[in-house]
mmCIF file of N, CA and C in Angstrom:
data_model
loop_
_atom_site.group_PDB
_atom_site.id
_atom_site.type_symbol
_atom_site.label_atom_id
_atom_site.label_comp_id
_atom_site.label_asym_id
_atom_site.label_seq_id
_atom_site.Cartn_x
_atom_site.Cartn_y
_atom_site.Cartn_z
ATOM 1 N N GLN A 15 0.992 -1.087 0.164
ATOM 2 C CA GLN A 15 0.302 -0.138 0.026
ATOM 3 C C GLN A 15 0.820 1.169 -0.031
ATOM 4 N N VAL A 16 0.664 2.224 -0.771
ATOM 5 C CA VAL A 16 1.434 3.503 -1.280
ATOM 6 C C VAL A 16 0.636 4.746 -0.106
ATOM 7 N N GLN A 17 1.617 5.089 0.751
ATOM 8 C CA GLN A 17 1.235 6.349 1.553
ATOM 9 C C GLN A 17 2.276 7.307 1.318
ATOM 10 N N LEU A 18 1.134 8.535 1.900
ATOM 11 C CA LEU A 18 1.988 9.942 1.553
ATOM 12 C C LEU A 18 1.895 10.285 3.220
ATOM 13 N N VAL A 19 2.679 10.607 3.634
ATOM 14 C CA VAL A 19 2.979 10.825 5.384
ATOM 15 C C VAL A 19 3.674 12.793 5.371
ATOM 16 N N GLU A 20 2.610 13.368 5.727
ATOM 17 C CA GLU A 20 3.124 14.470 5.885
ATOM 18 C C GLU A 20 3.723 15.123 7.454
ATOM 19 N N SER A 21 4.651 15.977 7.446
ATOM 20 C CA SER A 21 5.053 16.242 9.026
ATOM 21 C C SER A 21 5.603 17.793 8.637
ATOM 22 N N GLY A 22 5.823 18.371 9.849
ATOM 23 C CA GLY A 22 6.236 19.622 10.002
ATOM 24 C C GLY A 22 5.718 20.630 10.582
ATOM 25 N N GLY A 23 4.248 20.748 10.783
ATOM 26 C CA GLY A 23 3.184 21.942 10.512
ATOM 27 C C GLY A 23 3.176 22.058 12.128
ATOM 28 N N GLY A 24 2.218 22.871 12.564
ATOM 29 C CA GLY A 24 2.202 23.637 14.169
ATOM 30 C C GLY A 24 1.883 24.792 14.008
ATOM 31 N N LEU A 25 2.004 25.559 15.093
ATOM 32 C CA LEU A 25 1.925 26.965 15.540
ATOM 33 C C LEU A 25 3.211 27.949 15.452
ATOM 34 N N VAL A 26 2.634 28.978 14.457
ATOM 35 C CA VAL A 26 4.093 29.827 14.476
ATOM 36 C C VAL A 26 3.552 31.102 14.467
ATOM 37 N N GLN A 27 4.307 32.242 14.655
ATOM 38 C CA GLN A 27 3.761 33.726 14.965
ATOM 39 C C GLN A 27 4.096 33.999 13.390
ATOM 40 N N PRO A 28 3.163 35.243 13.317
ATOM 41 C CA PRO A 28 3.319 36.089 11.983
ATOM 42 C C PRO A 28 4.865 36.315 12.094
ATOM 43 N N GLY A 29 5.460 36.061 10.474
ATOM 44 C CA GLY A 29 6.867 36.395 10.312
ATOM 45 C C GLY A 29 7.821 35.151 10.233
ATOM 46 N N GLY A 30 7.159 34.130 11.191
ATOM 47 C CA GLY A 30 8.108 32.976 11.367
ATOM 48 C C GLY A 30 8.154 32.320 10.206
ATOM 49 N N SER A 31 8.712 30.868 10.426
ATOM 50 C CA SER A 31 9.070 29.869 9.294
ATOM 51 C C SER A 31 8.592 28.505 9.683
ATOM 52 N N LEU A 32 8.226 27.718 8.877
ATOM 53 C CA LEU A 32 7.922 26.284 8.914
ATOM 54 C C LEU A 32 8.550 25.562 7.666
ATOM 55 N N ARG A 33 8.921 24.330 7.925
ATOM 56 C CA ARG A 33 9.285 23.480 6.612
ATOM 57 C C ARG A 33 8.332 22.268 6.715
ATOM 58 N N LEU A 34 7.383 21.967 5.762
ATOM 59 C CA LEU A 34 6.831 20.819 5.450
ATOM 60 C C LEU A 34 7.630 19.781 4.706
ATOM 61 N N SER A 35 7.483 18.461 5.351
ATOM 62 C CA SER A 35 8.122 17.417 4.596
ATOM 63 C C SER A 35 6.882 16.275 4.026
ATOM 64 N N CYS A 36 6.848 15.737 3.082
ATOM 65 C CA CYS A 36 5.944 14.741 2.489
ATOM 66 C C CYS A 36 6.578 13.509 2.372
ATOM 67 N N ALA A 37 6.912 12.252 2.849
ATOM 68 C CA ALA A 37 7.408 10.976 2.208
ATOM 69 C C ALA A 37 6.389 10.179 1.905
ATOM 70 N N ALA A 38 6.905 9.669 0.775
ATOM 71 C CA ALA A 38 6.104 8.656 0.210
ATOM 72 C C ALA A 38 6.677 7.161 0.742
ATOM 73 N N SER A 39 5.618 6.024 0.849
ATOM 74 C CA SER A 39 6.096 4.767 1.281
ATOM 75 C C SER A 39 5.394 3.889 0.670
ATOM 76 N N GLY A 40 6.046 2.630 0.591
ATOM 77 C CA GLY A 40 5.285 1.486 0.092
ATOM 78 C C GLY A 40 6.101 1.063 -1.285
ATOM 79 N N SER A 41 5.562 0.024 -2.292
ATOM 80 C CA SER A 41 5.928 -0.214 -3.204
ATOM 81 C C SER A 41 5.981 0.385 -4.185
ATOM 82 N N ILE A 42 7.017 1.668 -4.429
ATOM 83 C CA ILE A 42 6.864 2.750 -5.665
ATOM 84 C C ILE A 42 8.136 2.226 -6.507
ATOM 85 N N PHE A 43 7.243 2.647 -7.552
ATOM 86 C CA PHE A 43 8.183 2.814 -8.768
ATOM 87 C C PHE A 43 9.020 3.582 -9.539
ATOM 88 N N ARG A 44 7.955 4.855 -9.272
ATOM 89 C CA ARG A 44 8.020 6.184 -9.994
ATOM 90 C C ARG A 44 7.256 7.170 -9.154
ATOM 91 N N ILE A 45 7.329 8.121 -9.041
ATOM 92 C CA ILE A 45 6.987 9.596 -8.992
ATOM 93 C C ILE A 45 6.858 10.689 -9.365
ATOM 94 N N ASP A 46 5.980 10.959 -10.252
ATOM 95 C CA ASP A 46 6.189 12.111 -11.157
ATOM 96 C C ASP A 46 5.491 13.240 -10.485
ATOM 97 N N ASP A 47 4.797 14.600 -10.849
ATOM 98 C CA ASP A 47 4.140 15.304 -9.980
ATOM 99 C C ASP A 47 4.134 15.478 -8.768
ATOM 100 N N MET A 48 4.428 15.874 -7.910
ATOM 101 C CA MET A 48 4.377 16.212 -6.340
ATOM 102 C C MET A 48 3.935 17.904 -6.067
ATOM 103 N N GLY A 49 2.950 17.769 -5.392
ATOM 104 C CA GLY A 49 2.873 18.907 -4.720
ATOM 105 C C GLY A 49 1.986 19.315 -3.550
ATOM 106 N N TRP A 50 1.978 21.074 -2.828
ATOM 107 C CA TRP A 50 1.043 20.948 -1.872
ATOM 108 C C TRP A 50 -0.251 21.884 -2.001
ATOM 109 N N TYR A 51 -1.133 21.296 -1.370
ATOM 110 C CA TYR A 51 -2.172 21.996 -1.700
ATOM 111 C C TYR A 51 -2.799 22.714 -0.205
ATOM 112 N N ARG A 52 -3.619 23.465 0.526
ATOM 113 C CA ARG A 52 -3.963 23.872 1.562
ATOM 114 C C ARG A 52 -5.501 23.916 1.481
ATOM 115 N N GLN A 53 -6.373 23.922 2.756
ATOM 116 C CA GLN A 53 -7.602 24.208 2.969
ATOM 117 C C GLN A 53 -7.871 24.859 4.054
ATOM 118 N N ALA A 54 -8.273 26.200 3.808
ATOM 119 C CA ALA A 54 -8.622 26.806 5.147
ATOM 120 C C ALA A 54 -10.283 26.613 5.723
ATOM 121 N N PRO A 55 -10.420 27.046 6.906
ATOM 122 C CA PRO A 55 -11.608 26.520 7.488
ATOM 123 C C PRO A 55 -12.981 27.265 6.322
ATOM 124 N N GLY A 56 -13.665 26.941 5.741
ATOM 125 C CA GLY A 56 -14.956 27.534 4.862
ATOM 126 C C GLY A 56 -14.267 27.777 3.364
ATOM 127 N N LYS A 57 -13.553 27.105 3.074
ATOM 128 C CA LYS A 57 -12.805 27.408 2.071
ATOM 129 C C LYS A 57 -12.393 26.203 1.139
ATOM 130 N N GLU A 58 -12.544 26.352 -0.189
ATOM 131 C CA GLU A 58 -11.704 25.379 -1.118
ATOM 132 C C GLU A 58 -10.451 24.736 -1.024
ATOM 133 N N ARG A 59 -10.461 23.856 -1.376
ATOM 134 C CA ARG A 59 -8.956 23.167 -1.156
ATOM 135 C C ARG A 59 -8.366 24.124 -2.618
ATOM 136 N N GLU A 60 -6.663 24.567 -2.513
ATOM 137 C CA GLU A 60 -6.188 25.037 -3.415
ATOM 138 C C GLU A 60 -4.904 24.721 -3.620
ATOM 139 N N LEU A 61 -4.191 24.812 -4.469
ATOM 140 C CA LEU A 61 -2.985 24.594 -4.823
ATOM 141 C C LEU A 61 -1.972 25.628 -4.457
ATOM 142 N N VAL A 62 -1.111 25.108 -3.610
ATOM 143 C CA VAL A 62 -0.044 26.252 -2.949
ATOM 144 C C VAL A 62 1.147 26.343 -3.736
ATOM 145 N N ALA A 63 1.972 24.596 -4.454
ATOM 146 C CA ALA A 63 2.758 24.996 -4.887
ATOM 147 C C ALA A 63 3.197 23.197 -5.712
ATOM 148 N N ALA A 64 3.904 23.139 -6.561
ATOM 149 C CA ALA A 64 3.909 21.917 -7.105
ATOM 150 C C ALA A 64 5.456 21.592 -7.972
ATOM 151 N N ILE A 65 6.005 20.649 -8.203
ATOM 152 C CA ILE A 65 7.356 20.614 -8.783
ATOM 153 C C ILE A 65 7.449 18.884 -9.553
ATOM 154 N N THR A 66 7.947 19.021 -10.756
ATOM 155 C CA THR A 66 7.855 18.063 -11.347
ATOM 156 C C THR A 66 9.192 17.330 -10.968
ATOM 157 N N ARG A 67 9.024 16.085 -11.647
ATOM 158 C CA ARG A 67 10.319 15.205 -11.248
ATOM 159 C C ARG A 67 11.744 15.739 -11.518
ATOM 160 N N GLY A 68 11.536 16.837 -12.776
ATOM 161 C CA GLY A 68 12.716 16.972 -13.499
ATOM 162 C C GLY A 68 12.909 18.620 -12.442
ATOM 163 N N GLY A 69 12.109 18.934 -11.655
ATOM 164 C CA GLY A 69 12.646 19.817 -10.727
ATOM 165 C C GLY A 69 12.035 21.648 -11.290
ATOM 166 N N ILE A 70 10.961 21.352 -12.371
ATOM 167 C CA ILE A 70 10.073 22.430 -12.490
ATOM 168 C C ILE A 70 9.220 22.800 -11.473
ATOM 169 N N THR A 71 9.018 24.050 -11.196
ATOM 170 C CA THR A 71 8.019 24.766 -9.928
ATOM 171 C C THR A 71 7.164 25.616 -10.196
ATOM 172 N N VAL A 72 5.715 25.295 -9.815
ATOM 173 C CA VAL A 72 4.931 26.261 -10.087
ATOM 174 C C VAL A 72 4.287 26.845 -8.570
ATOM 175 N N TYR A 73 3.939 28.336 -8.436
ATOM 176 C CA TYR A 73 3.368 28.819 -7.191
ATOM 177 C C TYR A 73 2.036 29.354 -7.422
ATOM 178 N N ALA A 74 1.198 29.321 -6.450
ATOM 179 C CA ALA A 74 0.276 30.379 -6.236
ATOM 180 C C ALA A 74 0.641 31.543 -6.199
ATOM 181 N N ASP A 75 -0.291 32.620 -6.389
ATOM 182 C CA ASP A 75 0.605 33.973 -6.225
ATOM 183 C C ASP A 75 0.603 34.620 -4.989
ATOM 184 N N ALA A 76 -0.305 33.976 -4.431
ATOM 185 C CA ALA A 76 -0.253 34.341 -2.820
ATOM 186 C C ALA A 76 0.787 34.047 -2.154
ATOM 187 N N VAL A 77 2.020 33.040 -2.436
ATOM 188 C CA VAL A 77 2.904 32.630 -1.701
ATOM 189 C C VAL A 77 4.150 32.766 -2.635
ATOM 190 N N LYS A 78 4.089 33.311 -3.904
ATOM 191 C CA LYS A 78 5.367 33.667 -4.672
ATOM 192 C C LYS A 78 6.564 34.038 -3.925
ATOM 193 N N GLY A 79 7.894 33.938 -3.418
ATOM 194 C CA GLY A 79 8.676 34.730 -2.999
ATOM 195 C C GLY A 79 8.648 34.639 -1.699
ATOM 196 N N ARG A 80 8.080 33.754 -0.973
ATOM 197 C CA ARG A 80 7.604 33.345 0.395
ATOM 198 C C ARG A 80 7.923 31.874 0.610
ATOM 199 N N PHE A 81 7.374 31.100 -0.066
ATOM 200 C CA PHE A 81 7.298 29.581 -0.009
ATOM 201 C C PHE A 81 8.245 28.857 -1.185
ATOM 202 N N THR A 82 8.918 27.779 -0.913
ATOM 203 C CA THR A 82 9.915 27.172 -1.914
ATOM 204 C C THR A 82 9.574 25.794 -1.628
ATOM 205 N N VAL A 83 9.144 25.236 -2.825
ATOM 206 C CA VAL A 83 9.015 23.881 -2.787
ATOM 207 C C VAL A 83 10.064 22.881 -3.434
ATOM 208 N N SER A 84 10.662 21.978 -2.791
ATOM 209 C CA SER A 84 11.721 21.354 -3.694
ATOM 210 C C SER A 84 11.314 19.596 -3.089
ATOM 211 N N ARG A 85 12.341 18.470 -3.569
ATOM 212 C CA ARG A 85 11.781 17.481 -3.700
ATOM 213 C C ARG A 85 13.388 16.781 -3.738
ATOM 214 N N ASP A 86 13.329 15.451 -3.069
ATOM 215 C CA ASP A 86 14.536 14.334 -2.884
ATOM 216 C C ASP A 86 13.884 13.260 -3.844
ATOM 217 N N ASN A 87 14.305 13.052 -5.075
ATOM 218 C CA ASN A 87 13.848 11.774 -5.588
ATOM 219 C C ASN A 87 14.173 10.430 -5.080
ATOM 220 N N ALA A 88 15.240 10.683 -4.421
ATOM 221 C CA ALA A 88 16.098 9.127 -4.041
ATOM 222 C C ALA A 88 15.296 8.807 -2.734
ATOM 223 N N LYS A 89 14.749 9.638 -2.162
ATOM 224 C CA LYS A 89 13.968 9.565 -0.552
ATOM 225 C C LYS A 89 12.582 9.877 -0.971
ATOM 226 N N ASN A 90 12.111 9.817 -2.213
ATOM 227 C CA ASN A 90 10.610 10.020 -2.160
ATOM 228 C C ASN A 90 9.957 11.093 -1.527
ATOM 229 N N THR A 91 10.501 11.994 -1.221
ATOM 230 C CA THR A 91 10.207 12.826 -0.424
ATOM 231 C C THR A 91 9.708 14.587 -1.372
ATOM 232 N N VAL A 92 8.877 15.371 -0.784
ATOM 233 C CA VAL A 92 8.488 16.591 -1.201
ATOM 234 C C VAL A 92 8.790 17.678 0.081
ATOM 235 N N TYR A 93 9.257 18.833 -0.097
ATOM 236 C CA TYR A 93 9.339 19.486 0.846
ATOM 237 C C TYR A 93 8.585 21.121 0.405
ATOM 238 N N LEU A 94 8.087 21.995 1.384
ATOM 239 C CA LEU A 94 7.819 23.142 1.700
ATOM 240 C C LEU A 94 8.328 23.918 2.460
ATOM 241 N N GLN A 95 9.210 24.665 2.084
ATOM 242 C CA GLN A 95 9.893 25.705 3.018
ATOM 243 C C GLN A 95 8.935 27.063 2.895
ATOM 244 N N MET A 96 8.327 27.512 4.393
ATOM 245 C CA MET A 96 7.461 28.545 4.258
ATOM 246 C C MET A 96 8.053 29.510 5.230
ATOM 247 N N ASN A 97 8.414 30.891 4.301
ATOM 248 C CA ASN A 97 8.877 31.847 5.453
ATOM 249 C C ASN A 97 8.080 33.033 5.373
ATOM 250 N N SER A 98 7.875 33.803 6.186
ATOM 251 C CA SER A 98 7.363 34.934 6.174
ATOM 252 C C SER A 98 5.761 34.740 6.060
ATOM 253 N N LEU A 99 5.650 34.057 7.068
ATOM 254 C CA LEU A 99 4.119 33.257 7.405
ATOM 255 C C LEU A 99 3.247 34.637 7.798
ATOM 256 N N LYS A 100 2.199 34.289 7.136
ATOM 257 C CA LYS A 100 0.665 35.192 7.643
ATOM 258 C C LYS A 100 -0.063 34.616 8.189
ATOM 259 N N PRO A 101 -1.125 35.212 8.991
ATOM 260 C CA PRO A 101 -2.350 34.431 9.268
ATOM 261 C C PRO A 101 -2.990 33.960 8.389
ATOM 262 N N GLU A 102 -3.253 34.960 7.138
ATOM 263 C CA GLU A 102 -4.181 33.744 6.056
ATOM 264 C C GLU A 102 -3.408 32.868 5.631
ATOM 265 N N ASP A 103 -2.209 32.309 5.858
ATOM 266 C CA ASP A 103 -1.699 31.182 5.373
ATOM 267 C C ASP A 103 -2.025 29.746 6.438
ATOM 268 N N THR A 104 -3.241 30.428 7.398
ATOM 269 C CA THR A 104 -3.370 28.810 8.584
ATOM 270 C C THR A 104 -4.087 28.175 7.397
ATOM 271 N N ALA A 105 -4.181 26.709 7.315
ATOM 272 C CA ALA A 105 -4.420 25.754 6.788
ATOM 273 C C ALA A 105 -4.223 24.757 7.415
ATOM 274 N N VAL A 106 -5.098 23.679 6.700
ATOM 275 C CA VAL A 106 -4.418 22.303 6.710
ATOM 276 C C VAL A 106 -3.649 22.121 5.334
ATOM 277 N N TYR A 107 -2.488 21.794 5.226
ATOM 278 C CA TYR A 107 -1.597 21.637 3.992
ATOM 279 C C TYR A 107 -1.645 20.122 3.757
ATOM 280 N N TYR A 108 -2.134 19.781 2.496
ATOM 281 C CA TYR A 108 -1.919 18.308 1.926
ATOM 282 C C TYR A 108 -1.168 18.163 0.971
ATOM 283 N N CYS A 109 -0.222 16.874 1.069
ATOM 284 C CA CYS A 109 0.682 16.552 -0.134
ATOM 285 C C CYS A 109 0.055 16.001 -1.000
ATOM 286 N N ASN A 110 0.275 16.191 -2.498
ATOM 287 C CA ASN A 110 -0.330 15.290 -3.438
ATOM 288 C C ASN A 110 0.749 14.890 -4.361
ATOM 289 N N ALA A 111 0.463 13.385 -4.894
ATOM 290 C CA ALA A 111 1.500 13.006 -5.816
ATOM 291 C C ALA A 111 0.954 12.124 -6.599
ATOM 292 N N ASP A 112 1.846 12.124 -8.133
ATOM 293 C CA ASP A 112 1.160 11.019 -9.044
ATOM 294 C C ASP A 112 2.223 10.205 -8.508
ATOM 295 N N ILE A 113 1.801 8.669 -8.485
ATOM 296 C CA ILE A 113 2.517 7.347 -8.212
ATOM 297 C C ILE A 113 2.281 6.312 -8.849
ATOM 298 N N THR A 114 3.775 5.988 -9.362
ATOM 299 C CA THR A 114 3.412 4.617 -10.154
ATOM 300 C C THR A 114 4.026 3.753 -9.233
ATOM 301 N N SER A 115 2.970 2.998 -8.738
ATOM 302 C CA SER A 115 3.647 1.472 -7.511
ATOM 303 C C SER A 115 3.660 0.580 -8.608
ATOM 304 N N THR A 116 4.273 -0.354 -8.020
ATOM 305 C CA THR A 116 4.397 -1.971 -8.679
ATOM 306 C C THR A 116 3.322 -2.571 -9.247
ATOM 307 N N THR A 117 2.091 -2.149 -8.635
ATOM 308 C CA THR A 117 0.862 -2.857 -9.402
ATOM 309 C C THR A 117 -0.401 -1.953 -9.972
ATOM 310 N N ILE A 118 0.073 -0.683 -9.585
ATOM 311 C CA ILE A 118 -1.065 0.366 -9.976
ATOM 312 C C ILE A 118 -0.638 1.948 -10.149
ATOM 313 N N PHE A 119 -1.206 2.760 -10.996
ATOM 314 C CA PHE A 119 -0.934 4.165 -11.081
ATOM 315 C C PHE A 119 -1.934 4.697 -10.315
ATOM 316 N N LEU A 120 -1.187 5.902 -9.723
ATOM 317 C CA LEU A 120 -1.972 6.443 -8.446
ATOM 318 C C LEU A 120 -2.235 7.845 -9.015
ATOM 319 N N HIS A 121 -3.203 8.530 -9.366
ATOM 320 C CA HIS A 121 -3.039 10.046 -9.948
ATOM 321 C C HIS A 121 -3.476 11.062 -8.638
ATOM 322 N N GLY A 122 -2.872 11.487 -8.287
ATOM 323 C CA GLY A 122 -3.292 12.833 -7.520
ATOM 324 C C GLY A 122 -3.452 12.105 -6.098
ATOM 325 N N HIS A 123 -2.663 11.353 -5.794
ATOM 326 C CA HIS A 123 -2.783 10.641 -4.487
ATOM 327 C C HIS A 123 -2.731 11.724 -3.324
ATOM 328 N N TRP A 124 -3.387 11.552 -2.496
ATOM 329 C CA TRP A 124 -3.315 12.371 -1.166
ATOM 330 C C TRP A 124 -2.650 12.065 0.176
ATOM 331 N N GLY A 125 -1.844 12.658 1.070
ATOM 332 C CA GLY A 125 -1.596 12.360 2.147
ATOM 333 C C GLY A 125 -3.013 12.808 2.914
ATOM 334 N N GLN A 126 -2.838 12.978 4.374
ATOM 335 C CA GLN A 126 -3.892 13.082 5.488
ATOM 336 C C GLN A 126 -3.952 14.304 5.918
ATOM 337 N N GLY A 127 -2.554 15.289 5.420
ATOM 338 C CA GLY A 127 -2.784 16.853 5.970
ATOM 339 C C GLY A 127 -2.078 17.094 7.186
ATOM 340 N N THR A 128 -1.397 18.191 7.510
ATOM 341 C CA THR A 128 -0.727 18.666 8.634
ATOM 342 C C THR A 128 -1.217 19.913 8.892
ATOM 343 N N GLN A 129 -1.698 20.525 10.031
ATOM 344 C CA GLN A 129 -2.284 21.364 10.570
ATOM 345 C C GLN A 129 -1.112 22.620 10.620
ATOM 346 N N VAL A 130 -1.471 23.734 9.868
ATOM 347 C CA VAL A 130 -0.350 24.985 9.990
ATOM 348 C C VAL A 130 -1.272 26.268 10.603
ATOM 349 N N THR A 131 -1.179 26.913 11.850
ATOM 350 C CA THR A 131 -1.556 27.906 12.274
ATOM 351 C C THR A 131 -0.605 28.965 12.440
ATOM 352 N N VAL A 132 -0.805 30.325 11.964
ATOM 353 C CA VAL A 132 -0.118 31.502 12.122
ATOM 354 C C VAL A 132 -0.752 32.350 12.947
ATOM 355 N N SER A 133 -0.208 32.572 14.041
ATOM 356 C CA SER A 133 -1.017 33.472 14.806
ATOM 357 C C SER A 133 -0.069 33.910 16.267
ATOM 358 N N SER A 134 -0.393 34.973 16.497
ATOM 359 C CA SER A 134 0.096 35.682 17.802
ATOM 360 C C SER A 134 -0.268 35.305 18.753
#
């Protein structure tokens, strides 16, 4: 069974930083696009940042210049470095990935989410 497990969330003051990690485990053959989404209370889930296997990145306008997405293909892990955090960044952050396992292709596979709260 393939799993995505996020970590690194928590409570941080405005202007602070957090680094999220998402590790994929299981019988994985290949991981293509990986990304981070977030969902605030009462709002729809939205794309924060994504990265291709080759390292091409895209960001939501709201986080450009503050967040950086990266990945370690050898570790099947994607990261999200979040700097200059604002209260409006408060949300549950979800990892998403296109994973080819030894038996099945999982398009848009989700992790369980990690809470990020930005508050003084």
